[in-house]
Amino acid sequence: MSGFQIGQDIISYVALGDSFTEGLSDPYPDSAGFPQGRYRGWADRFAQHLVDHAEEVRYANLAVRGKLLRQILTEQLPRAVELRPDLVTVCAGGNDLIRPGADPDALAEEFEAGVRRLRATGSEVIVFTGFDTGFQPVMRHLRGRIATYNMHLRGIADRHGCHVVDLWSMRVLQDRRAWNWDRLHLSPEGHARLALKVCEVVGAPVEGDWSEPWPEDRRVDWRAARQEDLLWAREFLMPWIHRRLTGRSSGDGLGPKRPNLERLG
């Protein structure tokens, strides 16, 4: 059976999920020239932190942008079961919850079935709650649905002995500087802070404090804020609606960026 503890000689880690775990909006400095970008994100950053706590870290990231929960469970989870890593992170369901008519109770049942399969391999599992969207005017109406899903996720974690990264309670991420302009993906600094939070959850000492207050912010005036809203609607919201209406996804035709357990330097 697999397992995970800080300080063991070799750590194998697999990340499952969508664009949040793929790392969108946190490009590597050398990403120019890659057709789909080359993104880092909190999972890559977390894996790199683990290098300080093991002789060898083997890391795979199977996450693909735009994936729904069922796609993650059918396309990514079997590969994770096959790899039998020491540690698996699972953040899934967010793309489902923002769709009209999403049922958080039904989603939670599917999520638990996936967690059960992962835990049966002996892997330690980390699950993530959803963000509190109360600070985002356009997404505020989803708050109750996300809260319901979160309660289910906590129950699942309790029943199966999983770690929990509680994104809902991370108030430091309720600052516009933690987010990319599309308002759905974390900024590079947001990803960096989340990686530190995951380290805290697994007990990996690192330099830096994810909850450190942001520097004093110069407020955006009302006119500039409205212009930002219009730009966001034109550049992101309308294309997103069009994809939903035509049954397309931003991840169509894309594969995972790290499909195999590969050693990190």
C-alpha atoms as a PDB file:
ATOM      1  CA  MET A   1       0.000   0.000   0.000  1.00  0.00           C
ATOM      2  CA  SER A   2       1.083   3.560  -0.709  1.00  0.00           C
ATOM      3  CA  GLY A   3       1.178   6.348   1.845  1.00  0.00           C
ATOM      4  CA  PHE A   4       2.595   9.788   2.429  1.00  0.00           C
ATOM      5  CA  GLN A   5       4.612  11.509   5.085  1.00  0.00           C
ATOM      6  CA  ILE A   6       6.975  14.444   5.086  1.00  0.00           C
ATOM      7  CA  GLY A   7      10.578  13.286   5.185  1.00  0.00           C
ATOM      8  CA  GLN A   8      10.230   9.953   3.391  1.00  0.00           C
ATOM      9  CA  ASP A   9      12.897   9.141   0.805  1.00  0.00           C
ATOM     10  CA  ILE A  10      10.677   9.185  -2.292  1.00  0.00           C
ATOM     11  CA  ILE A  11       7.371  11.037  -2.683  1.00  0.00           C
ATOM     12  CA  SER A  12       5.078  10.406  -5.643  1.00  0.00           C
ATOM     13  CA  TYR A  13       2.336  12.966  -6.219  1.00  0.00           C
ATOM     14  CA  VAL A  14      -0.500  13.184  -8.774  1.00  0.00           C
ATOM     15  CA  ALA A  15      -2.774  16.210  -9.274  1.00  0.00           C
ATOM     16  CA  LEU A  16      -6.281  15.839 -10.724  1.00  0.00           C
ATOM     17  CA  GLY A  17      -8.634  18.595 -11.806  1.00  0.00           C
ATOM     18  CA  ASP A  18      -9.416  21.359 -14.282  1.00  0.00           C
ATOM     19  CA  SER A  19      -7.828  24.715 -15.174  1.00  0.00           C
ATOM     20  CA  PHE A  20      -7.464  25.592 -11.486  1.00  0.00           C
ATOM     21  CA  THR A  21      -5.021  22.700 -11.014  1.00  0.00           C
ATOM     22  CA  GLU A  22      -3.509  22.934 -14.501  1.00  0.00           C
ATOM     23  CA  GLY A  23      -2.349  26.364 -13.364  1.00  0.00           C
ATOM     24  CA  LEU A  24      -3.954  28.800 -15.785  1.00  0.00           C
ATOM     25  CA  SER A  25      -2.964  32.454 -15.409  1.00  0.00           C
ATOM     26  CA  ASP A  26       0.379  31.471 -13.852  1.00  0.00           C
ATOM     27  CA  PRO A  27       2.662  31.030 -16.876  1.00  0.00           C
ATOM     28  CA  TYR A  28       6.250  29.895 -16.649  1.00  0.00           C
ATOM     29  CA  PRO A  29       8.733  32.564 -17.758  1.00  0.00           C
ATOM     30  CA  ASP A  30       9.732  30.364 -20.712  1.00  0.00           C
ATOM     31  CA  SER A  31       6.143  29.654 -21.858  1.00  0.00           C
ATOM     32  CA  ALA A  32       6.396  31.661 -25.096  1.00  0.00           C
ATOM     33  CA  GLY A  33       6.099  29.437 -28.143  1.00  0.00           C
ATOM     34  CA  PHE A  34       4.007  26.726 -26.504  1.00  0.00           C
ATOM     35  CA  PRO A  35       0.700  26.408 -28.427  1.00  0.00           C
ATOM     36  CA  GLN A  36      -1.445  26.031 -25.277  1.00  0.00           C
ATOM     37  CA  GLY A  37       0.816  27.985 -22.964  1.00  0.00           C
ATOM     38  CA  ARG A  38       3.018  26.444 -20.288  1.00  0.00           C
ATOM     39  CA  TYR A  39       1.436  27.012 -16.925  1.00  0.00           C
ATOM     40  CA  ARG A  40       2.839  26.490 -13.461  1.00  0.00           C
ATOM     41  CA  GLY A  41       0.072  26.982 -10.872  1.00  0.00           C
ATOM     42  CA  TRP A  42      -0.226  25.993  -7.229  1.00  0.00           C
ATOM     43  CA  ALA A  43       0.211  22.232  -7.894  1.00  0.00           C
ATOM     44  CA  ASP A  44       3.586  22.659  -9.629  1.00  0.00           C
ATOM     45  CA  ARG A  45       4.643  25.079  -6.905  1.00  0.00           C
ATOM     46  CA  PHE A  46       3.540  22.664  -4.172  1.00  0.00           C
ATOM     47  CA  ALA A  47       5.398  19.783  -5.828  1.00  0.00           C
ATOM     48  CA  GLN A  48       8.533  21.928  -5.942  1.00  0.00           C
ATOM     49  CA  HIS A  49       8.183  22.687  -2.225  1.00  0.00           C
ATOM     50  CA  LEU A  50       8.102  18.936  -1.573  1.00  0.00           C
ATOM     51  CA  VAL A  51      11.572  18.644  -3.117  1.00  0.00           C
ATOM     52  CA  ASP A  52      12.927  20.192   0.075  1.00  0.00           C
ATOM     53  CA  HIS A  53      11.463  17.331   2.116  1.00  0.00           C
ATOM     54  CA  ALA A  54      12.451  14.182   0.203  1.00  0.00           C
ATOM     55  CA  GLU A  55      15.384  12.642  -1.612  1.00  0.00           C
ATOM     56  CA  GLU A  56      13.226  12.365  -4.723  1.00  0.00           C
ATOM     57  CA  VAL A  57       9.836  13.748  -5.799  1.00  0.00           C
ATOM     58  CA  ARG A  58       7.966  12.203  -8.716  1.00  0.00           C
ATOM     59  CA  TYR A  59       5.118  14.346  -9.984  1.00  0.00           C
ATOM     60  CA  ALA A  60       2.295  14.025 -12.528  1.00  0.00           C
ATOM     61  CA  ASN A  61      -0.357  16.643 -13.281  1.00  0.00           C
ATOM     62  CA  LEU A  62      -3.330  15.213 -15.189  1.00  0.00           C
ATOM     63  CA  ALA A  63      -5.536  18.314 -14.910  1.00  0.00           C
ATOM     64  CA  VAL A  64      -7.007  19.816 -18.088  1.00  0.00           C
ATOM     65  CA  ARG A  65      -8.840  23.119 -18.359  1.00  0.00           C
ATOM     66  CA  GLY A  66     -12.618  23.089 -18.803  1.00  0.00           C
ATOM     67  CA  LYS A  67     -13.157  19.556 -17.496  1.00  0.00           C
ATOM     68  CA  LEU A  68     -16.354  18.671 -15.653  1.00  0.00           C
ATOM     69  CA  LEU A  69     -16.401  16.375 -12.616  1.00  0.00           C
ATOM     70  CA  ARG A  70     -17.501  13.305 -14.573  1.00  0.00           C
ATOM     71  CA  GLN A  71     -14.744  13.843 -17.141  1.00  0.00           C
ATOM     72  CA  ILE A  72     -12.148  14.106 -14.394  1.00  0.00           C
ATOM     73  CA  LEU A  73     -13.421  10.879 -12.834  1.00  0.00           C
ATOM     74  CA  THR A  74     -13.476   8.960 -16.126  1.00  0.00           C
ATOM     75  CA  GLU A  75     -10.420  10.402 -17.887  1.00  0.00           C
ATOM     76  CA  GLN A  76      -7.965  11.253 -15.100  1.00  0.00           C
ATOM     77  CA  LEU A  77      -8.824   9.172 -12.050  1.00  0.00           C
ATOM     78  CA  PRO A  78      -8.176   5.745 -13.670  1.00  0.00           C
ATOM     79  CA  ARG A  79      -4.666   6.917 -14.562  1.00  0.00           C
ATOM     80  CA  ALA A  80      -4.091   8.026 -10.974  1.00  0.00           C
ATOM     81  CA  VAL A  81      -5.276   4.629  -9.719  1.00  0.00           C
ATOM     82  CA  GLU A  82      -2.867   2.987 -12.138  1.00  0.00           C
ATOM     83  CA  LEU A  83       0.055   5.119 -10.938  1.00  0.00           C
ATOM     84  CA  ARG A  84      -0.721   4.425  -7.245  1.00  0.00           C
ATOM     85  CA  PRO A  85       1.030   7.549  -5.934  1.00  0.00           C
ATOM     86  CA  ASP A  86       1.668   8.377  -2.305  1.00  0.00           C
ATOM     87  CA  LEU A  87      -0.402  11.568  -2.571  1.00  0.00           C
ATOM     88  CA  VAL A  88      -3.280  12.757  -4.781  1.00  0.00           C
ATOM     89  CA  THR A  89      -4.903  16.189  -4.859  1.00  0.00           C
ATOM     90  CA  VAL A  90      -8.448  16.407  -6.204  1.00  0.00           C
ATOM     91  CA  CYS A  91     -10.212  19.663  -6.953  1.00  0.00           C
ATOM     92  CA  ALA A  92     -13.259  19.046  -9.137  1.00  0.00           C
ATOM     93  CA  GLY A  93     -16.843  20.175  -9.605  1.00  0.00           C
ATOM     94  CA  GLY A  94     -16.283  23.905 -10.036  1.00  0.00           C
ATOM     95  CA  ASN A  95     -17.101  23.903 -13.748  1.00  0.00           C
ATOM     96  CA  ASP A  96     -20.281  21.958 -12.982  1.00  0.00           C
ATOM     97  CA  LEU A  97     -21.440  24.322 -10.231  1.00  0.00           C
ATOM     98  CA  ILE A  98     -21.341  27.432 -12.437  1.00  0.00           C
ATOM     99  CA  ARG A  99     -23.712  25.824 -14.937  1.00  0.00           C
ATOM    100  CA  PRO A 100     -27.466  26.461 -14.644  1.00  0.00           C
ATOM    101  CA  GLY A 101     -29.334  23.713 -12.800  1.00  0.00           C
ATOM    102  CA  ALA A 102     -26.252  22.130 -11.217  1.00  0.00           C
ATOM    103  CA  ASP A 103     -27.109  19.737  -8.374  1.00  0.00           C
ATOM    104  CA  PRO A 104     -24.440  19.813  -5.634  1.00  0.00           C
ATOM    105  CA  ASP A 105     -25.952  16.750  -3.922  1.00  0.00           C
ATOM    106  CA  ALA A 106     -25.620  14.595  -7.055  1.00  0.00           C
ATOM    107  CA  LEU A 107     -22.139  15.942  -7.747  1.00  0.00           C
ATOM    108  CA  ALA A 108     -21.045  15.021  -4.225  1.00  0.00           C
ATOM    109  CA  GLU A 109     -22.166  11.410  -4.720  1.00  0.00           C
ATOM    110  CA  GLU A 110     -19.984  11.116  -7.823  1.00  0.00           C
ATOM    111  CA  PHE A 111     -17.080  12.817  -6.062  1.00  0.00           C
ATOM    112  CA  GLU A 112     -17.245  10.384  -3.146  1.00  0.00           C
ATOM    113  CA  ALA A 113     -17.160   7.387  -5.477  1.00  0.00           C
ATOM    114  CA  GLY A 114     -13.929   8.744  -6.943  1.00  0.00           C
ATOM    115  CA  VAL A 115     -12.375   9.376  -3.532  1.00  0.00           C
ATOM    116  CA  ARG A 116     -13.277   5.856  -2.478  1.00  0.00           C
ATOM    117  CA  ARG A 117     -11.350   4.428  -5.461  1.00  0.00           C
ATOM    118  CA  LEU A 118      -8.298   6.559  -4.722  1.00  0.00           C
ATOM    119  CA  ARG A 119      -8.212   5.680  -1.033  1.00  0.00           C
ATOM    120  CA  ALA A 120      -8.499   1.979  -1.893  1.00  0.00           C
ATOM    121  CA  THR A 121      -5.038   2.211  -3.495  1.00  0.00           C
ATOM    122  CA  GLY A 122      -3.567   3.472  -0.216  1.00  0.00           C
ATOM    123  CA  SER A 123      -2.927   6.992  -1.545  1.00  0.00           C
ATOM    124  CA  GLU A 124      -3.336   9.939   0.779  1.00  0.00           C
ATOM    125  CA  VAL A 125      -5.923  12.306  -0.704  1.00  0.00           C
ATOM    126  CA  ILE A 126      -6.325  16.065  -0.407  1.00  0.00           C
ATOM    127  CA  VAL A 127      -9.667  17.592  -1.400  1.00  0.00           C
ATOM    128  CA  PHE A 128     -10.435  21.264  -1.910  1.00  0.00           C
ATOM    129  CA  THR A 129     -13.590  23.143  -0.983  1.00  0.00           C
ATOM    130  CA  GLY A 130     -14.947  25.773  -3.346  1.00  0.00           C
ATOM    131  CA  PHE A 131     -14.180  29.476  -3.015  1.00  0.00           C
ATOM    132  CA  ASP A 132     -16.569  31.859  -1.295  1.00  0.00           C
ATOM    133  CA  THR A 133     -17.798  33.898  -4.279  1.00  0.00           C
ATOM    134  CA  GLY A 134     -19.580  36.488  -2.143  1.00  0.00           C
ATOM    135  CA  PHE A 135     -16.941  39.096  -2.997  1.00  0.00           C
ATOM    136  CA  GLN A 136     -17.493  38.718  -6.766  1.00  0.00           C
ATOM    137  CA  PRO A 137     -20.701  40.498  -7.873  1.00  0.00           C
ATOM    138  CA  VAL A 138     -21.198  38.393 -11.020  1.00  0.00           C
ATOM    139  CA  MET A 139     -20.621  35.080  -9.189  1.00  0.00           C
ATOM    140  CA  ARG A 140     -22.314  35.930  -5.893  1.00  0.00           C
ATOM    141  CA  HIS A 141     -25.517  34.067  -6.788  1.00  0.00           C
ATOM    142  CA  LEU A 142     -23.576  30.758  -6.751  1.00  0.00           C
ATOM    143  CA  ARG A 143     -22.617  31.121  -3.100  1.00  0.00           C
ATOM    144  CA  GLY A 144     -25.352  28.901  -1.639  1.00  0.00           C
ATOM    145  CA  ARG A 145     -24.775  26.135  -4.174  1.00  0.00           C
ATOM    146  CA  ILE A 146     -21.025  26.123  -3.485  1.00  0.00           C
ATOM    147  CA  ALA A 147     -21.598  26.123   0.285  1.00  0.00           C
ATOM    148  CA  THR A 148     -23.825  23.043  -0.025  1.00  0.00           C
ATOM    149  CA  TYR A 149     -21.192  21.236  -2.079  1.00  0.00           C
ATOM    150  CA  ASN A 150     -18.533  22.207   0.454  1.00  0.00           C
ATOM    151  CA  MET A 151     -20.466  20.651   3.320  1.00  0.00           C
ATOM    152  CA  HIS A 152     -20.665  17.417   1.366  1.00  0.00           C
ATOM    153  CA  LEU A 153     -16.930  17.520   0.636  1.00  0.00           C
ATOM    154  CA  ARG A 154     -16.119  17.918   4.325  1.00  0.00           C
ATOM    155  CA  GLY A 155     -18.290  14.918   5.138  1.00  0.00           C
ATOM    156  CA  ILE A 156     -16.590  12.877   2.417  1.00  0.00           C
ATOM    157  CA  ALA A 157     -13.180  13.846   3.769  1.00  0.00           C
ATOM    158  CA  ASP A 158     -14.199  12.794   7.281  1.00  0.00           C
ATOM    159  CA  ARG A 159     -15.552   9.436   6.143  1.00  0.00           C
ATOM    160  CA  HIS A 160     -12.509   8.543   4.055  1.00  0.00           C
ATOM    161  CA  GLY A 161      -9.699  10.140   6.061  1.00  0.00           C
ATOM    162  CA  CYS A 162      -8.771  12.861   3.570  1.00  0.00           C
ATOM    163  CA  HIS A 163      -6.972  16.144   4.116  1.00  0.00           C
ATOM    164  CA  VAL A 164      -8.966  19.309   3.327  1.00  0.00           C
ATOM    165  CA  VAL A 165      -7.767  22.601   1.862  1.00  0.00           C
ATOM    166  CA  ASP A 166     -10.533  25.018   2.817  1.00  0.00           C
ATOM    167  CA  LEU A 167     -10.523  27.621   0.049  1.00  0.00           C
ATOM    168  CA  TRP A 168     -13.773  29.102   1.404  1.00  0.00           C
ATOM    169  CA  SER A 169     -12.066  30.365   4.553  1.00  0.00           C
ATOM    170  CA  MET A 170      -8.980  31.807   2.817  1.00  0.00           C
ATOM    171  CA  ARG A 171      -9.957  35.470   3.119  1.00  0.00           C
ATOM    172  CA  VAL A 172      -6.610  36.522   1.692  1.00  0.00           C
ATOM    173  CA  LEU A 173      -7.872  35.277  -1.680  1.00  0.00           C
ATOM    174  CA  GLN A 174     -10.824  37.671  -1.542  1.00  0.00           C
ATOM    175  CA  ASP A 175      -8.615  40.431  -2.900  1.00  0.00           C
ATOM    176  CA  ARG A 176      -8.625  41.342  -6.565  1.00  0.00           C
ATOM    177  CA  ARG A 177      -4.822  40.925  -6.690  1.00  0.00           C
ATOM    178  CA  ALA A 178      -5.235  37.202  -5.990  1.00  0.00           C
ATOM    179  CA  TRP A 179      -7.113  36.810  -9.277  1.00  0.00           C
ATOM    180  CA  ASN A 180      -6.444  37.078 -12.959  1.00  0.00           C
ATOM    181  CA  TRP A 181      -8.507  39.551 -14.971  1.00  0.00           C
ATOM    182  CA  ASP A 182     -10.949  36.762 -15.997  1.00  0.00           C
ATOM    183  CA  ARG A 183     -12.045  36.554 -12.318  1.00  0.00           C
ATOM    184  CA  LEU A 184     -12.071  32.750 -12.379  1.00  0.00           C
ATOM    185  CA  HIS A 185      -8.372  31.866 -12.241  1.00  0.00           C
ATOM    186  CA  LEU A 186      -5.842  32.797  -9.605  1.00  0.00           C
ATOM    187  CA  SER A 187      -3.038  35.222 -10.372  1.00  0.00           C
ATOM    188  CA  PRO A 188       0.576  34.040  -9.994  1.00  0.00           C
ATOM    189  CA  GLU A 189       0.632  35.441  -6.442  1.00  0.00           C
ATOM    190  CA  GLY A 190      -2.684  33.730  -5.698  1.00  0.00           C
ATOM    191  CA  HIS A 191      -1.256  30.396  -6.880  1.00  0.00           C
ATOM    192  CA  ALA A 192       1.897  30.957  -4.805  1.00  0.00           C
ATOM    193  CA  ARG A 193      -0.131  31.586  -1.649  1.00  0.00           C
ATOM    194  CA  LEU A 194      -2.294  28.532  -2.241  1.00  0.00           C
ATOM    195  CA  ALA A 195       0.779  26.322  -2.638  1.00  0.00           C
ATOM    196  CA  LEU A 196       1.933  27.518   0.783  1.00  0.00           C
ATOM    197  CA  LYS A 197      -1.497  26.673   2.208  1.00  0.00           C
ATOM    198  CA  VAL A 198      -1.323  23.114   0.831  1.00  0.00           C
ATOM    199  CA  CYS A 199       2.119  22.739   2.402  1.00  0.00           C
ATOM    200  CA  GLU A 200       0.620  23.788   5.731  1.00  0.00           C
ATOM    201  CA  VAL A 201      -2.153  21.197   5.412  1.00  0.00           C
ATOM    202  CA  VAL A 202       0.317  18.336   4.877  1.00  0.00           C
ATOM    203  CA  GLY A 203       2.747  19.611   7.502  1.00  0.00           C
ATOM    204  CA  ALA A 204       5.586  20.614   5.169  1.00  0.00           C
ATOM    205  CA  PRO A 205       7.560  23.542   6.653  1.00  0.00           C
ATOM    206  CA  VAL A 206       8.225  26.271   4.068  1.00  0.00           C
ATOM    207  CA  GLU A 207       9.348  29.864   3.983  1.00  0.00           C
ATOM    208  CA  GLY A 208       6.542  32.356   3.490  1.00  0.00           C
ATOM    209  CA  ASP A 209       3.088  32.915   4.962  1.00  0.00           C
ATOM    210  CA  TRP A 210       0.049  32.357   2.751  1.00  0.00           C
ATOM    211  CA  SER A 211      -2.085  34.574   5.015  1.00  0.00           C
ATOM    212  CA  GLU A 212       0.253  37.583   4.986  1.00  0.00           C
ATOM    213  CA  PRO A 213      -1.850  40.748   4.443  1.00  0.00           C
ATOM    214  CA  TRP A 214      -1.628  42.352   1.043  1.00  0.00           C
ATOM    215  CA  PRO A 215       0.136  45.721   0.756  1.00  0.00           C
ATOM    216  CA  GLU A 216      -2.148  48.731   0.972  1.00  0.00           C
ATOM    217  CA  ASP A 217      -4.193  48.893  -2.214  1.00  0.00           C
ATOM    218  CA  ARG A 218      -5.018  52.023  -4.173  1.00  0.00           C
ATOM    219  CA  ARG A 219      -8.744  51.792  -4.793  1.00  0.00           C
ATOM    220  CA  VAL A 220      -9.997  51.744  -8.382  1.00  0.00           C
ATOM    221  CA  ASP A 221     -12.478  54.567  -8.996  1.00  0.00           C
ATOM    222  CA  TRP A 222     -16.069  53.860 -10.047  1.00  0.00           C
ATOM    223  CA  ARG A 223     -15.578  54.732 -13.722  1.00  0.00           C
ATOM    224  CA  ALA A 224     -12.494  52.536 -14.051  1.00  0.00           C
ATOM    225  CA  ALA A 225     -14.290  49.661 -12.295  1.00  0.00           C
ATOM    226  CA  ARG A 226     -17.206  49.850 -14.753  1.00  0.00           C
ATOM    227  CA  GLN A 227     -14.773  49.834 -17.659  1.00  0.00           C
ATOM    228  CA  GLU A 228     -13.156  46.719 -16.219  1.00  0.00           C
ATOM    229  CA  ASP A 229     -16.601  45.086 -15.985  1.00  0.00           C
ATOM    230  CA  LEU A 230     -17.328  45.859 -19.656  1.00  0.00           C
ATOM    231  CA  LEU A 231     -13.938  44.564 -20.766  1.00  0.00           C
ATOM    232  CA  TRP A 232     -14.410  41.371 -18.736  1.00  0.00           C
ATOM    233  CA  ALA A 233     -17.879  40.790 -20.220  1.00  0.00           C
ATOM    234  CA  ARG A 234     -16.593  41.249 -23.784  1.00  0.00           C
ATOM    235  CA  GLU A 235     -13.331  39.330 -23.490  1.00  0.00           C
ATOM    236  CA  PHE A 236     -14.378  36.500 -21.177  1.00  0.00           C
ATOM    237  CA  LEU A 237     -18.080  36.235 -20.308  1.00  0.00           C
ATOM    238  CA  MET A 238     -19.460  36.281 -23.857  1.00  0.00           C
ATOM    239  CA  PRO A 239     -16.955  33.727 -25.230  1.00  0.00           C
ATOM    240  CA  TRP A 240     -17.671  31.499 -22.218  1.00  0.00           C
ATOM    241  CA  ILE A 241     -21.433  31.660 -22.870  1.00  0.00           C
ATOM    242  CA  HIS A 242     -20.853  30.892 -26.548  1.00  0.00           C
ATOM    243  CA  ARG A 243     -18.837  27.776 -25.687  1.00  0.00           C
ATOM    244  CA  ARG A 244     -21.577  26.549 -23.363  1.00  0.00           C
ATOM    245  CA  LEU A 245     -24.272  27.079 -26.021  1.00  0.00           C
ATOM    246  CA  THR A 246     -22.259  25.231 -28.658  1.00  0.00           C
ATOM    247  CA  GLY A 247     -21.211  22.377 -26.354  1.00  0.00           C
ATOM    248  CA  ARG A 248     -17.508  23.186 -26.561  1.00  0.00           C
ATOM    249  CA  SER A 249     -14.864  23.418 -23.853  1.00  0.00           C
ATOM    250  CA  SER A 250     -11.598  25.340 -23.546  1.00  0.00           C
ATOM    251  CA  GLY A 251      -9.898  21.979 -22.996  1.00  0.00           C
ATOM    252  CA  ASP A 252     -11.156  20.267 -26.147  1.00  0.00           C
ATOM    253  CA  GLY A 253      -8.271  18.514 -27.869  1.00  0.00           C
ATOM    254  CA  LEU A 254      -5.797  19.182 -25.051  1.00  0.00           C
ATOM    255  CA  GLY A 255      -4.029  16.582 -22.956  1.00  0.00           C
ATOM    256  CA  PRO A 256      -2.472  16.806 -19.480  1.00  0.00           C
ATOM    257  CA  LYS A 257       0.790  18.713 -19.168  1.00  0.00           C
ATOM    258  CA  ARG A 258       2.511  15.999 -17.061  1.00  0.00           C
ATOM    259  CA  PRO A 259       0.840  12.650 -17.863  1.00  0.00           C
ATOM    260  CA  ASN A 260       3.548  10.541 -16.195  1.00  0.00           C
ATOM    261  CA  LEU A 261       5.246  10.485 -12.819  1.00  0.00           C
ATOM    262  CA  GLU A 262       8.477  12.309 -13.601  1.00  0.00           C
ATOM    263  CA  ARG A 263      11.247  13.267 -11.231  1.00  0.00           C
ATOM    264  CA  LEU A 264      11.493  16.939 -10.253  1.00  0.00           C
ATOM    265  CA  GLY A 265      14.865  18.607 -10.039  1.00  0.00           C
END
